[in-house]
Amino acid sequence: MRREGFAALNDFYLLAEIKTLRYVKTYVMIIEYIEGIELVDMPEISDEVRGKIKQSIYSLHQHGMVSGDPHKGNFILQGNEIRIIDLSGKRPSRQRKAKDRIDLERHYGIKK
């Protein structure tokens, strides 16, 4: 997705699982460390950052993904860019995209 100009997601490098009787007993995920400020640590979120959050969620939807939980702890401000962490991994649907949009309004006051 970075090749397509969508750099908001953190890179995912490896998922290793140990299974017992077809059930995952232990797993290890290696993902990109993103240095920056979590939105949860910001006393106030500017309109510019709100616009970047909105655009990142809509770009996710255009690429066939959903956030599933776009709260302040799942975004990091890295320089002047917004980065998304902790995607739900759920399949996109109209209902899940609508939930993302509802959550944007609830958490950030962002309307369509």
PDB file of C-alpha atoms in Angstrom:
ATOM      1  CA  MET A   1       0.000   0.000   0.000  1.00  0.00           C
ATOM      2  CA  ARG A   2       2.947   2.319   0.531  1.00  0.00           C
ATOM      3  CA  ARG A   3       3.739   1.930  -3.168  1.00  0.00           C
ATOM      4  CA  GLU A   4       0.264   3.328  -3.864  1.00  0.00           C
ATOM      5  CA  GLY A   5       0.993   6.375  -1.694  1.00  0.00           C
ATOM      6  CA  PHE A   6      -0.892   5.201   1.415  1.00  0.00           C
ATOM      7  CA  ALA A   7       1.677   5.332   4.221  1.00  0.00           C
ATOM      8  CA  ALA A   8      -0.645   5.632   7.228  1.00  0.00           C
ATOM      9  CA  LEU A   9      -0.390   1.965   8.267  1.00  0.00           C
ATOM     10  CA  ASN A  10       2.427   0.508  10.307  1.00  0.00           C
ATOM     11  CA  ASP A  11       4.444  -2.182   8.532  1.00  0.00           C
ATOM     12  CA  PHE A  12       3.858  -5.773   9.566  1.00  0.00           C
ATOM     13  CA  TYR A  13       6.922  -7.999   9.290  1.00  0.00           C
ATOM     14  CA  LEU A  14       6.207 -11.415  10.807  1.00  0.00           C
ATOM     15  CA  LEU A  15       3.562 -13.546  12.485  1.00  0.00           C
ATOM     16  CA  ALA A  16       4.778 -16.802  14.016  1.00  0.00           C
ATOM     17  CA  GLU A  17       2.364 -19.207  15.703  1.00  0.00           C
ATOM     18  CA  ILE A  18       2.754 -22.293  17.860  1.00  0.00           C
ATOM     19  CA  LYS A  19      -0.337 -24.470  17.591  1.00  0.00           C
ATOM     20  CA  THR A  20      -1.572 -27.309  19.740  1.00  0.00           C
ATOM     21  CA  LEU A  21      -4.336 -29.415  18.231  1.00  0.00           C
ATOM     22  CA  ARG A  22      -4.979 -26.737  15.578  1.00  0.00           C
ATOM     23  CA  TYR A  23      -5.411 -23.987  18.203  1.00  0.00           C
ATOM     24  CA  VAL A  24      -2.927 -21.167  18.514  1.00  0.00           C
ATOM     25  CA  LYS A  25      -1.174 -21.508  21.856  1.00  0.00           C
ATOM     26  CA  THR A  26       1.466 -18.803  21.429  1.00  0.00           C
ATOM     27  CA  TYR A  27       2.136 -16.209  18.782  1.00  0.00           C
ATOM     28  CA  VAL A  28       4.685 -13.519  18.095  1.00  0.00           C
ATOM     29  CA  MET A  29       4.059 -10.500  15.886  1.00  0.00           C
ATOM     30  CA  ILE A  30       6.798  -8.203  14.703  1.00  0.00           C
ATOM     31  CA  ILE A  31       5.584  -4.816  13.525  1.00  0.00           C
ATOM     32  CA  GLU A  32       7.158  -1.476  12.775  1.00  0.00           C
ATOM     33  CA  TYR A  33       7.928   0.779  15.729  1.00  0.00           C
ATOM     34  CA  ILE A  34       6.442   4.201  15.059  1.00  0.00           C
ATOM     35  CA  GLU A  35       8.038   7.082  16.876  1.00  0.00           C
ATOM     36  CA  GLY A  36       5.692   9.974  17.513  1.00  0.00           C
ATOM     37  CA  ILE A  37       2.907  11.218  19.760  1.00  0.00           C
ATOM     38  CA  GLU A  38      -0.150   9.098  20.477  1.00  0.00           C
ATOM     39  CA  LEU A  39      -3.289  11.158  20.054  1.00  0.00           C
ATOM     40  CA  VAL A  40      -4.386  10.024  23.509  1.00  0.00           C
ATOM     41  CA  ASP A  41      -1.462  12.083  24.892  1.00  0.00           C
ATOM     42  CA  MET A  42      -2.504  15.261  23.074  1.00  0.00           C
ATOM     43  CA  PRO A  43      -4.642  17.654  25.132  1.00  0.00           C
ATOM     44  CA  GLU A  44      -6.324  18.985  21.992  1.00  0.00           C
ATOM     45  CA  ILE A  45      -6.483  17.735  18.417  1.00  0.00           C
ATOM     46  CA  SER A  46      -6.282  20.386  15.707  1.00  0.00           C
ATOM     47  CA  ASP A  47      -8.626  20.568  12.724  1.00  0.00           C
ATOM     48  CA  GLU A  48      -5.651  19.735  10.495  1.00  0.00           C
ATOM     49  CA  VAL A  49      -5.006  16.473  12.382  1.00  0.00           C
ATOM     50  CA  ARG A  50      -8.741  15.685  12.366  1.00  0.00           C
ATOM     51  CA  GLY A  51      -8.680  16.041   8.580  1.00  0.00           C
ATOM     52  CA  LYS A  52      -5.744  13.637   8.346  1.00  0.00           C
ATOM     53  CA  ILE A  53      -7.568  11.115  10.567  1.00  0.00           C
ATOM     54  CA  LYS A  54     -10.654  11.329   8.359  1.00  0.00           C
ATOM     55  CA  GLN A  55      -8.597  10.908   5.186  1.00  0.00           C
ATOM     56  CA  SER A  56      -6.673   7.934   6.608  1.00  0.00           C
ATOM     57  CA  ILE A  57      -9.885   6.085   7.533  1.00  0.00           C
ATOM     58  CA  TYR A  58     -11.453   6.797   4.139  1.00  0.00           C
ATOM     59  CA  SER A  59      -8.253   5.596   2.438  1.00  0.00           C
ATOM     60  CA  LEU A  60      -8.452   2.398   4.480  1.00  0.00           C
ATOM     61  CA  HIS A  61     -11.998   1.890   3.222  1.00  0.00           C
ATOM     62  CA  GLN A  62     -10.927   2.516  -0.380  1.00  0.00           C
ATOM     63  CA  HIS A  63      -8.237  -0.168   0.012  1.00  0.00           C
ATOM     64  CA  GLY A  64     -10.769  -2.714   1.324  1.00  0.00           C
ATOM     65  CA  MET A  65      -9.978  -2.442   5.042  1.00  0.00           C
ATOM     66  CA  VAL A  66     -11.597  -1.093   8.191  1.00  0.00           C
ATOM     67  CA  SER A  67     -10.187   0.208  11.454  1.00  0.00           C
ATOM     68  CA  GLY A  68     -12.802  -1.332  13.707  1.00  0.00           C
ATOM     69  CA  ASP A  69     -11.799   0.923  16.596  1.00  0.00           C
ATOM     70  CA  PRO A  70     -10.566   4.390  15.573  1.00  0.00           C
ATOM     71  CA  HIS A  71     -10.049   5.789  19.078  1.00  0.00           C
ATOM     72  CA  LYS A  72      -7.198   8.125  20.075  1.00  0.00           C
ATOM     73  CA  GLY A  73      -4.948   5.281  21.228  1.00  0.00           C
ATOM     74  CA  ASN A  74      -4.875   3.829  17.715  1.00  0.00           C
ATOM     75  CA  PHE A  75      -3.351   6.849  15.984  1.00  0.00           C
ATOM     76  CA  ILE A  76       0.150   8.277  16.229  1.00  0.00           C
ATOM     77  CA  LEU A  77       1.186  11.695  14.970  1.00  0.00           C
ATOM     78  CA  GLN A  78       4.603  11.225  13.363  1.00  0.00           C
ATOM     79  CA  GLY A  79       5.942  14.589  12.332  1.00  0.00           C
ATOM     80  CA  ASN A  80       3.175  16.055  10.214  1.00  0.00           C
ATOM     81  CA  GLU A  81       1.606  12.708   9.268  1.00  0.00           C
ATOM     82  CA  ILE A  82      -0.950  10.505  10.985  1.00  0.00           C
ATOM     83  CA  ARG A  83      -0.226   6.776  11.372  1.00  0.00           C
ATOM     84  CA  ILE A  84      -2.773   4.058  12.174  1.00  0.00           C
ATOM     85  CA  ILE A  85      -1.950   1.188  14.507  1.00  0.00           C
ATOM     86  CA  ASP A  86      -3.924  -1.802  15.786  1.00  0.00           C
ATOM     87  CA  LEU A  87      -6.301  -2.574  12.936  1.00  0.00           C
ATOM     88  CA  SER A  88      -9.028  -5.054  13.784  1.00  0.00           C
ATOM     89  CA  GLY A  89      -8.232  -7.391  10.881  1.00  0.00           C
ATOM     90  CA  LYS A  90     -11.957  -7.798  10.239  1.00  0.00           C
ATOM     91  CA  ARG A  91     -13.338  -8.097   6.749  1.00  0.00           C
ATOM     92  CA  PRO A  92     -14.777  -4.837   5.489  1.00  0.00           C
ATOM     93  CA  SER A  93     -18.520  -4.471   5.146  1.00  0.00           C
ATOM     94  CA  ARG A  94     -20.878  -1.545   4.794  1.00  0.00           C
ATOM     95  CA  GLN A  95     -21.783  -1.922   8.474  1.00  0.00           C
ATOM     96  CA  ARG A  96     -18.155  -1.890   9.644  1.00  0.00           C
ATOM     97  CA  LYS A  97     -17.329   1.104   7.461  1.00  0.00           C
ATOM     98  CA  ALA A  98     -20.391   2.878   8.878  1.00  0.00           C
ATOM     99  CA  LYS A  99     -19.193   2.043  12.409  1.00  0.00           C
ATOM    100  CA  ASP A 100     -15.801   3.595  11.604  1.00  0.00           C
ATOM    101  CA  ARG A 101     -17.569   6.775  10.429  1.00  0.00           C
ATOM    102  CA  ILE A 102     -19.807   6.848  13.524  1.00  0.00           C
ATOM    103  CA  ASP A 103     -16.752   6.396  15.755  1.00  0.00           C
ATOM    104  CA  LEU A 104     -14.969   9.256  13.957  1.00  0.00           C
ATOM    105  CA  GLU A 105     -17.840  11.531  14.897  1.00  0.00           C
ATOM    106  CA  ARG A 106     -18.005  10.189  18.458  1.00  0.00           C
ATOM    107  CA  HIS A 107     -14.263  10.405  19.203  1.00  0.00           C
ATOM    108  CA  TYR A 108     -13.258  13.441  17.137  1.00  0.00           C
ATOM    109  CA  GLY A 109     -16.403  15.284  16.055  1.00  0.00           C
ATOM    110  CA  ILE A 110     -15.591  14.382  12.431  1.00  0.00           C
ATOM    111  CA  LYS A 111     -18.637  14.270  10.183  1.00  0.00           C
ATOM    112  CA  LYS A 112     -18.834  12.938   6.645  1.00  0.00           C
TER     113      LYS A 112
END
